Each structure stands twice: as structure tokens, then as C-alpha cells.
Coordinates of C-alpha atoms in Angstrom, one line a residue:
M281 CA 15.0 -21.8 -26.1
N282 CA 17.5 -22.9 -23.2
V283 CA 16.7 -23.4 -19.6
R284 CA 18.1 -20.0 -18.7
T285 CA 16.0 -18.3 -21.1
G286 CA 13.0 -20.2 -20.0
Q287 CA 13.5 -19.3 -16.4
A288 CA 14.0 -15.6 -17.2
A289 CA 10.8 -15.6 -19.1
E290 CA 9.1 -17.2 -16.4
V291 CA 10.2 -14.5 -14.1
T292 CA 9.0 -11.7 -16.2
H293 CA 5.6 -13.3 -16.3
W294 CA 5.8 -13.4 -12.5
R295 CA 6.8 -9.9 -12.2
N296 CA 4.2 -8.5 -14.7
A297 CA 1.4 -10.5 -13.1
V298 CA 2.4 -9.0 -9.6
V299 CA 2.2 -5.6 -11.4
V300 CA -1.3 -6.4 -12.5
A301 CA -2.2 -7.0 -8.8
Y302 CA -0.6 -3.9 -7.4
A303 CA -2.4 -1.8 -10.3
V304 CA -5.9 -3.2 -9.9
S305 CA -5.4 -2.6 -6.1
G306 CA -5.1 1.2 -6.7
I307 CA -7.8 1.2 -9.3
S308 CA -10.4 -0.5 -6.8
F309 CA -9.3 2.0 -4.0
A310 CA -9.4 5.1 -6.0
T311 CA -12.7 4.1 -7.7
W312 CA -14.8 4.2 -4.2
V313 CA -12.6 7.1 -2.9
S314 CA -13.2 9.3 -6.0
R315 CA -16.9 8.8 -5.6
L316 CA -17.1 9.5 -1.9
P317 CA -18.7 13.1 -2.5
A318 CA -21.4 11.3 -4.6
I319 CA -21.8 8.7 -2.0
R320 CA -22.2 11.6 0.5
D321 CA -24.7 13.4 -1.6
G322 CA -26.8 10.4 -2.6
L323 CA -27.3 9.5 1.0
D324 CA -27.2 12.9 2.4
L325 CA -24.5 12.4 5.1
T326 CA -22.7 14.8 7.1
P327 CA -18.9 14.8 7.8
G328 CA -19.4 12.8 10.9
N329 CA -21.7 10.3 9.2
V330 CA -19.1 9.8 6.5
G331 CA -16.7 9.0 9.1
L332 CA -18.7 6.5 10.6
L333 CA -19.4 4.9 7.3
L334 CA -15.7 4.8 6.6
L335 CA -15.3 3.2 10.1
C336 CA -16.9 0.1 8.8
L337 CA -14.3 -0.1 6.0
T338 CA -11.9 0.4 8.8
L339 CA -12.9 -2.5 11.0
G340 CA -13.1 -4.9 8.2
S341 CA -9.6 -3.8 7.3
F342 CA -8.2 -4.0 10.6
I343 CA -9.6 -7.4 11.2
S344 CA -8.2 -8.7 8.0
V345 CA -4.6 -7.0 8.1
S346 CA -4.5 -8.1 11.7
A347 CA -4.9 -11.8 10.9
S348 CA -2.8 -11.4 7.3
G349 CA 0.4 -12.9 8.6
L350 CA -1.3 -16.1 9.7
I351 CA -3.6 -16.0 6.4
V352 CA -0.6 -15.9 4.2
L353 CA 1.5 -18.4 5.8
R354 CA -1.6 -20.7 6.1
F355 CA -3.0 -20.4 2.4
G356 CA -0.2 -18.9 0.7
S357 CA 0.2 -15.3 -1.0
K358 CA -1.5 -16.5 -4.4
Q359 CA -4.8 -17.8 -2.8
T360 CA -4.9 -14.9 -0.4
I361 CA -4.7 -12.4 -3.3
R362 CA -7.2 -14.3 -5.4
I363 CA -9.8 -14.3 -2.5
G364 CA -9.2 -10.7 -1.6
S365 CA -9.8 -9.5 -5.3
I366 CA -12.8 -11.4 -5.6
M367 CA -14.3 -9.9 -2.0
V368 CA -13.2 -6.2 -3.2
G369 CA -15.1 -6.7 -6.3
S370 CA -18.2 -8.0 -4.6
G371 CA -17.8 -5.2 -2.1
L372 CA -17.7 -2.5 -4.6
V373 CA -21.1 -3.8 -6.5
L374 CA -22.7 -3.9 -2.9
A375 CA -21.5 -0.3 -2.3
G376 CA -23.0 0.9 -5.6
L377 CA -26.2 -0.9 -4.9
G378 CA -26.7 0.8 -1.8
T379 CA -25.9 4.2 -3.0
S380 CA -27.8 4.4 -6.5
I381 CA -30.7 1.8 -6.0
L382 CA -31.3 1.0 -2.5
V383 CA -30.1 4.2 -1.1
N384 CA -29.4 2.8 2.1
P385 CA -26.3 3.6 4.2
L386 CA -26.3 0.2 5.9
V387 CA -25.8 -1.7 2.5
V388 CA -23.0 0.8 1.7
A389 CA -21.4 0.1 5.2
A390 CA -21.6 -3.5 4.3
G391 CA -20.1 -3.2 1.0
L392 CA -17.2 -1.1 2.4
A393 CA -16.7 -3.8 5.3
I394 CA -16.3 -6.5 2.6
I395 CA -13.9 -4.2 0.6
G396 CA -11.8 -3.8 3.7
L397 CA -11.7 -7.4 4.6
G398 CA -10.5 -8.2 1.1
T399 CA -8.0 -5.2 0.6
A400 CA -5.9 -5.7 3.7
S401 CA -4.9 -9.2 3.4
W402 CA -4.7 -9.0 -0.5
N403 CA -2.3 -6.0 0.2
T404 CA -0.2 -7.9 2.7
A405 CA 0.1 -11.0 0.5
S406 CA 1.0 -8.5 -2.6
N407 CA 4.1 -7.3 -0.5
V408 CA 5.0 -10.8 0.4
E409 CA 4.8 -11.7 -3.4
G410 CA 6.5 -8.5 -4.4
A411 CA 9.5 -9.0 -2.0
A412 CA 10.0 -12.4 -3.4
V413 CA 10.1 -11.0 -7.0
E414 CA 12.4 -8.4 -5.9
R415 CA 14.8 -11.0 -4.6
A416 CA 14.2 -13.1 -7.9
V417 CA 15.1 -10.1 -10.3
R418 CA 17.9 -9.0 -8.1
R419 CA 16.7 -5.3 -8.4
H420 CA 15.1 -2.6 -6.0
I421 CA 11.7 -2.8 -7.8
M422 CA 9.4 -2.6 -4.6
P423 CA 9.1 1.3 -5.1
R424 CA 8.0 0.5 -8.8
L425 CA 5.5 -2.2 -7.7
H426 CA 3.8 0.5 -5.4
G427 CA 4.1 2.8 -8.3
A428 CA 1.9 0.4 -10.2
F429 CA -0.5 0.6 -7.3
S430 CA -0.3 4.7 -7.9
L431 CA -0.8 4.2 -11.6
G432 CA -4.0 2.3 -10.8
T433 CA -5.2 5.2 -8.3
V434 CA -4.5 7.5 -11.1
A435 CA -6.7 5.6 -13.5
G436 CA -9.4 4.9 -11.0
A437 CA -9.4 8.7 -9.8
G438 CA -9.4 9.8 -13.7
T439 CA -12.4 7.4 -14.3
G440 CA -14.1 8.5 -11.1
A441 CA -13.6 12.3 -12.2
W442 CA -15.1 11.3 -15.6
A443 CA -18.0 9.7 -14.0
A444 CA -18.9 12.2 -11.5
G445 CA -18.8 14.9 -14.2
A446 CA -20.8 12.8 -16.7
G447 CA -23.6 11.8 -13.9
V448 CA -22.9 8.1 -14.2
P449 CA -24.6 6.3 -11.3
V450 CA -22.5 5.0 -8.5
F451 CA -24.0 1.7 -9.0
W452 CA -22.9 1.2 -12.9
H453 CA -19.4 2.6 -12.2
F454 CA -18.8 0.3 -9.2
A455 CA -20.1 -2.8 -10.9
G456 CA -17.9 -2.2 -13.9
V457 CA -14.9 -1.8 -11.8
G458 CA -15.7 -4.7 -9.7
L459 CA -15.8 -7.3 -12.5
L460 CA -12.4 -5.9 -13.7
V461 CA -10.8 -6.3 -10.3
A462 CA -12.0 -9.8 -9.7
G463 CA -11.4 -11.1 -13.0
S464 CA -8.0 -9.7 -14.0
V465 CA -6.5 -10.6 -10.5
A466 CA -7.7 -14.1 -10.5
T467 CA -6.1 -14.5 -13.9
A468 CA -3.0 -12.9 -13.1
A469 CA -2.4 -15.0 -10.0
F470 CA -1.6 -18.0 -12.3
W471 CA 1.9 -16.6 -12.8
F472 CA 2.6 -16.2 -9.0
R473 CA 5.7 -18.1 -7.9
A474 CA 6.4 -17.3 -4.2
D475 CA 4.4 -20.1 -2.8
S476 CA 5.8 -22.7 -5.4
T477 CA 9.3 -21.8 -4.1
P478 CA 9.1 -21.9 -0.3
I479 CA 11.7 -21.6 1.9
E480 CA 12.2 -25.0 3.9
P481 CA 12.6 -25.1 7.5
G482 CA 16.0 -24.7 9.1
Q483 CA 16.9 -22.8 5.6
G484 CA 17.9 -19.3 5.3
F485 CA 19.4 -17.0 2.8
T486 CA 23.1 -15.8 2.7
P487 CA 25.0 -13.7 0.4
A488 CA 26.3 -15.8 -2.7
T489 CA 29.6 -15.6 -4.2
P490 CA 30.1 -13.2 -5.7
D491 CA 28.5 -10.9 -3.0
T492 CA 26.9 -8.4 -5.2
F493 CA 25.1 -7.9 -8.5
D494 CA 26.0 -4.8 -10.3
D495 CA 23.0 -3.5 -12.2
P496 CA 23.4 -0.2 -14.1
S497 CA 20.1 1.3 -13.0
T498 CA 20.1 0.2 -9.3
G499 CA 23.7 -0.3 -8.3
P500 CA 25.1 -3.4 -6.2
I501 CA 22.5 -5.7 -5.0
P502 CA 23.2 -8.5 -2.7
L503 CA 22.8 -12.0 -4.3
I504 CA 21.3 -14.6 -2.1
R505 CA 21.3 -18.5 -2.1
L506 CA 19.9 -21.1 0.3
E507 CA 21.9 -22.3 3.2
A508 CA 20.9 -25.6 4.8
D509 CA 22.6 -25.1 8.1
R510 CA 20.8 -22.0 9.7
P511 CA 21.1 -22.3 13.2
E512 CA 17.6 -21.3 14.3
A513 CA 15.0 -24.0 15.0
P514 CA 12.0 -23.8 12.4
L515 CA 9.1 -22.2 14.0
D516 CA 5.4 -22.8 13.6
N517 CA 3.1 -19.9 12.0
K518 CA 1.9 -18.5 15.3
R519 CA 5.4 -18.4 16.6
Q520 CA 6.6 -16.7 13.7
I521 CA 4.2 -13.9 14.0
A522 CA 4.6 -13.7 17.7
Q523 CA 8.6 -13.4 17.3
A524 CA 7.8 -10.7 14.7
W525 CA 5.7 -8.7 17.3
R526 CA 8.4 -8.6 19.7
D527 CA 11.2 -7.6 17.2
R528 CA 12.3 -3.9 18.0
R529 CA 13.2 -2.9 14.7
T530 CA 10.0 -4.4 12.9
L531 CA 8.1 -2.4 15.6
L532 CA 9.8 0.9 14.8
L533 CA 9.4 0.3 11.1
G534 CA 5.7 0.0 11.7
V535 CA 5.8 3.4 13.4
L536 CA 7.8 4.8 10.6
V537 CA 5.2 3.8 8.2
L538 CA 2.3 4.7 10.3
G539 CA 3.1 8.4 9.8
L540 CA 3.5 8.5 6.2
A541 CA 0.6 5.9 5.8
L542 CA -1.5 8.4 7.5
A543 CA -0.5 11.2 5.2
E544 CA -1.5 8.9 2.3
G545 CA -4.8 7.7 3.7
A546 CA -6.0 11.1 4.9
A547 CA -5.4 12.3 1.3
G548 CA -7.2 9.3 -0.1
D549 CA -10.4 9.8 2.1
W550 CA -10.7 13.7 2.3
V551 CA -8.8 15.6 -0.2
A552 CA -11.9 15.4 -2.5
L553 CA -14.2 16.6 0.2
A554 CA -11.7 19.1 1.5
L555 CA -11.4 20.7 -1.9
A556 CA -15.3 20.6 -2.2
D557 CA -16.1 22.0 1.2
G558 CA -12.8 23.7 2.4
H559 CA -11.8 25.3 -0.8
G560 CA -15.2 25.6 -2.7
Q561 CA -14.5 23.3 -5.6
S562 CA -17.1 21.2 -7.4
D563 CA -17.2 17.3 -6.8
A564 CA -15.5 16.8 -10.0
A565 CA -12.7 19.3 -9.2
G566 CA -12.4 17.5 -5.8
A567 CA -12.0 14.2 -7.5
A568 CA -9.5 15.8 -10.0
G569 CA -7.5 17.1 -7.1
Y570 CA -7.3 13.6 -5.7
G571 CA -6.0 12.3 -9.2
L572 CA -3.3 15.1 -8.9
F573 CA -2.1 13.8 -5.5
V574 CA -1.9 10.4 -6.7
T575 CA -0.1 11.5 -10.1
F576 CA 2.7 13.0 -8.1
M577 CA 2.8 10.1 -5.5
T578 CA 3.2 7.9 -8.7
V579 CA 6.0 10.1 -10.0
G580 CA 7.9 9.7 -6.7
R581 CA 7.3 5.9 -6.7
F582 CA 8.8 5.5 -10.0
A583 CA 11.6 7.9 -9.4
G584 CA 12.3 5.9 -5.9
T585 CA 14.6 3.3 -7.3
V586 CA 17.2 5.6 -8.4
V587 CA 16.9 8.1 -5.8
L588 CA 17.1 5.2 -3.0
D589 CA 20.0 3.8 -4.9
R590 CA 22.0 7.0 -4.9
F591 CA 21.0 8.5 -1.3
G592 CA 20.0 5.3 0.6
R593 CA 16.8 4.9 2.7
V594 CA 17.5 7.1 5.5
P595 CA 18.1 10.5 3.9
V596 CA 15.1 9.8 1.6
M597 CA 12.5 8.8 4.3
R598 CA 13.8 12.0 6.0
W599 CA 12.8 14.0 2.9
C600 CA 9.6 12.3 2.3
A601 CA 8.4 13.1 5.8
A602 CA 9.6 16.8 5.3
L603 CA 7.9 17.1 2.1
A604 CA 4.7 15.7 3.3
V605 CA 4.6 18.1 6.2
L606 CA 5.3 21.0 3.8
G607 CA 2.6 20.1 1.3
L608 CA -0.1 19.2 4.1
G609 CA 0.4 22.4 5.9
L610 CA 0.3 24.5 2.5
F611 CA -2.9 22.5 1.4
V612 CA -4.5 23.5 4.8
F613 CA -3.9 27.3 4.7
A614 CA -3.9 28.0 0.9
P615 CA -5.1 31.4 0.3
A616 CA -6.5 30.3 -3.2
P617 CA -7.5 27.1 -4.7
W618 CA -4.5 26.9 -7.3
V619 CA -2.2 26.9 -4.1
A620 CA -4.1 24.1 -2.7
Y621 CA -3.4 22.0 -5.7
V622 CA 0.3 23.0 -6.0
A623 CA 0.3 21.8 -2.2
L624 CA -1.3 18.5 -3.2
A625 CA 1.7 17.8 -5.6
V626 CA 4.2 18.2 -2.8
W627 CA 2.1 16.3 -0.3
G628 CA 1.9 13.4 -2.9
L629 CA 5.8 13.4 -3.3
G630 CA 6.2 13.2 0.3
A631 CA 3.8 10.4 0.9
S632 CA 5.2 8.4 -1.9
L633 CA 7.8 6.0 -0.7
G634 CA 6.7 5.5 3.1
F635 CA 4.9 2.0 2.4
P636 CA 7.4 0.6 -0.3
V637 CA 10.6 1.5 1.6
G638 CA 8.8 0.0 5.0
M639 CA 7.9 -3.2 3.3
S640 CA 11.4 -3.7 1.8
A641 CA 13.1 -3.0 4.9
A642 CA 10.7 -5.6 6.7
A643 CA 11.6 -8.1 4.3
D644 CA 15.3 -7.7 4.6
D645 CA 15.5 -11.3 6.0
P646 CA 13.8 -13.5 3.3
L647 CA 13.1 -16.2 6.0
K648 CA 11.1 -14.0 8.3
A649 CA 9.6 -11.7 5.5
A650 CA 6.1 -12.9 5.7
A651 CA 5.6 -12.4 9.4
R652 CA 7.6 -9.2 9.6
V653 CA 6.0 -7.7 6.6
S654 CA 2.5 -8.4 8.2
V655 CA 3.3 -6.8 11.4
V656 CA 4.5 -3.6 9.5
S657 CA 1.5 -3.9 7.3
T658 CA -0.7 -4.2 10.4
I659 CA 0.7 -1.2 11.9
G660 CA 1.0 1.0 8.7
Y661 CA -2.5 0.1 7.6
G662 CA -3.9 0.9 11.1
A663 CA -3.1 4.4 10.6
F664 CA -4.0 4.4 6.9
L665 CA -7.5 3.1 8.1
C666 CA -8.2 4.1 11.5
G667 CA -6.9 7.5 10.8
P668 CA -9.3 9.0 8.2
P669 CA -12.5 8.1 10.2
L670 CA -10.9 9.7 13.2
L671 CA -10.2 12.8 11.3
G672 CA -14.1 12.8 10.3
L673 CA -15.1 13.0 13.8
L674 CA -12.3 15.6 14.5
A675 CA -13.8 17.5 11.5
E676 CA -17.2 18.1 13.1
H677 CA -15.7 20.1 15.6
V678 CA -12.8 22.0 13.7
G679 CA -13.8 21.6 10.0
I680 CA -12.2 19.3 7.4
L681 CA -9.3 21.4 6.5
H682 CA -8.0 21.9 10.0
S683 CA -8.6 18.4 11.1
L684 CA -5.8 17.4 8.8
L685 CA -3.1 19.4 10.7
A686 CA -3.4 16.3 13.3
V687 CA -1.3 14.3 10.7
M688 CA 1.6 16.6 11.1
V689 CA 2.3 15.0 14.7
M690 CA 2.9 11.5 13.4
L691 CA 4.9 12.8 10.3
A692 CA 7.3 14.3 12.7
V693 CA 7.7 10.9 14.5
S694 CA 8.2 9.3 11.2
F695 CA 11.1 12.0 10.3
L696 CA 12.8 11.1 13.7
L697 CA 12.6 7.2 13.1
S698 CA 13.9 7.3 9.7
P699 CA 17.1 5.7 10.7
V700 CA 15.4 2.3 11.4
A701 CA 15.0 2.0 7.7
R702 CA 18.6 1.4 7.1
K703 CA 19.5 -1.8 5.3
V704 CA 20.2 -4.9 7.5
E705 CA 23.1 -6.8 5.9
Q706 CA 22.5 -10.5 5.5
R707 CA 24.5 -12.8 7.8
P708 CA 27.5 -14.3 6.2
A709 CA 27.7 -18.0 5.5

């Protein structure tokens, strides 16, 4: 085996390991989301109480994602992902224990908080690692990596629907998934490479010669190489983060992602309950409805590579925001349950590409990718995490279904901000 073949195999292992990290993250998320009705029933909670319970996860996640840039720059993406997966697995076990055995909402709240602390930094680190893989393989694979996350949510939601229908106690369900999460990601992390090939201070990325690489499935993609004489002085970790927070395009990308992330997060936390309470469906049917949503979100993400290559980021983001508005409105005002399920498919397609395109756009400059991805992640996850608990409080007054209409405002903002996702060309050498 020659050197080139060995390097290609190493990159393939790296890509597959990152796919595992994304997929298992989706499984862990869908696991507790799909059993939310069972947690609600087991603890006898009102919608407002469910919102407060989710707020514990939100607080943990927001603390974690706010510090994620510094965490990744300090410890590296590999170690961040490893530790995050162990925390998520432990949090699932604790949440299951509080639901089925101790029947104590405080224990469940603690478990969700630990899940939040582990998930947010894990996801930011995964996006940094994923952007590095995308550059290494010279293909637009970020939508497919997020598609792996969505496949994980499909698997997690399907398992959750089965567990709900079969009456499997939440503890045993969560304990099994928790072990899977911690073990699989800790093992996959051995193949991560972003930390082993760091960008040295004073170095940047510029187009190589030739300027593009033509791939039949994705089209022309810029090739990159290191340039030792980049004029900017090297920055320490805190200054890199501070500079990213002052970058106008990065902040606007965060707001763009915010609206579509809110649409995705609202579906994740409230679709199962909205189908059960608003459309009169069973708990199992509610979990299946969320599975339908993530199935079509997965379809959108795997189609995203081809669609983005053909039409570009800006038109695709506009169509995504429009489809999300259409699907969400149809879901709220559906005259029959089957219409609500059709609406979930449209809603899922609309919400599919917000995060992956936002992460790719934030990582256009590889030298500043970690800092900028952390900023966009913080803003996007802020909506993803803070929005659903606030919707729960709003649902106390207007009902679960009508509370979802608040998401449309931010989707309209995302539609208007679509041009900021336009590809930023690398500065020539």
C-alpha cells in the first residue's frame, strides 16, 4: 500500500468516525425527546412544569455552548467530544432513574442538566471536526454529516415509539442508550484528526494551484494549502473568541441559524405532545409523528449536497425558511390528524439545512473556524434550547399548538437574512 492510499484510508476512517459522533448525538437527543410524554405522565406534570423541566437542560446547554469555543480551543475537539458523550450517557441514566424508580422531578432535572452540559460542547466540537473533514475530503459533506445526526434521531425516535408502545420503563430504555452513547463515541474518537494537524500561528489557508477540484457529485470546490506569511498576528484563545463575536457576518449567520434552529428545536420538544394534546393522538402516535418529522429532515439533509451545489446557499436558505413556515402553519391549523402528519413532512424539509449551512458558512475561513463556529453555535443553540421552554410557558395561556406560531416570526427573519450565507471566497496568495 503506497503513501497516498494509506492517507486516503486514514481520512476515510476519520470521516466515518465523525459520522458516528453525529449519528449517536442524534440517537441520544431523540431518545429523551420521544419519551417526553412518558416522563410527563410518570411525574404528572403540566405543560408549564414540562417547560420548567426543559429549562434545566437549557441552562446546562447554554452554559456549555457559551464556553464551547474556549473549551474546544483549550482541550481540542477530540477530548471535548469524548467527555461530552460520557456526560450525555450519564445524564440519560440519571433522568431515567428519576422517572421510573425514584419518581422525582428534581432527579430528572439534574439528569437533563447534565445532558445539556455534555451535548452543547460536544456538538460544537463535532462541527469543528466536521468542517476539518469537509476540507480534507474536498467535498461539501456537512449536510450529510448533519444527515447522520438526523438518521440517529430517526433511529432514536423509532426506538422510543417502540418502547412507549411496549411499555418499556424509561429507566431501562435510557440506561441502554446511555451506555451506547458513551462507549461508541469514546471509541470513534480514536480516529479524529483535526487536533493532530493544527493550524500553526501565523498560518492561513489560501487556494492552491489549480484553484478548484472538480467532483462529479458536488461540482467545483476550492482546494486549500497552508501559507506561512499570512499578515495577521496570532491571537490567543480569548482574543479569537472576542474577535469572532465582533464580526458582523458571523453574528448575522447566528441570527439566520437561530430561526431555523428554533423551528427544529420546537418540533423536537413539542411535536409529540402537540399531537397527543392538540390533535388527540396517543403517546405512541405522538412519538411516531416526531419520527416522521426527523425522517423528512434527514431526506433534506442528504439531498442538501446536490441541492446546494446546484442552486447555492442563498436560494436554498430562502426555500428552507419558506417551507418551515408553511409546514408549521399547516400543522397548527390542521383540520384532521392526517393533515398534521403531512405538515410535519414539509416542516422537516424546511428545517433540514439551517444548521449545516450555517456551520459551513461560519467555517469558510479555516483559521478562524473554531471561534466563529462556536459563536454561530451559541446563537443557534440559544434558540434551539431556550425557545422550547419559553413555548411551554406560552402554552399555559394559548395552548401547545398556538404557541408554535411564535416560531414564524424568527423564520421570517431567517428568510430575510439568507444572503449572509453566501460563500466567502478565500483570499488569494
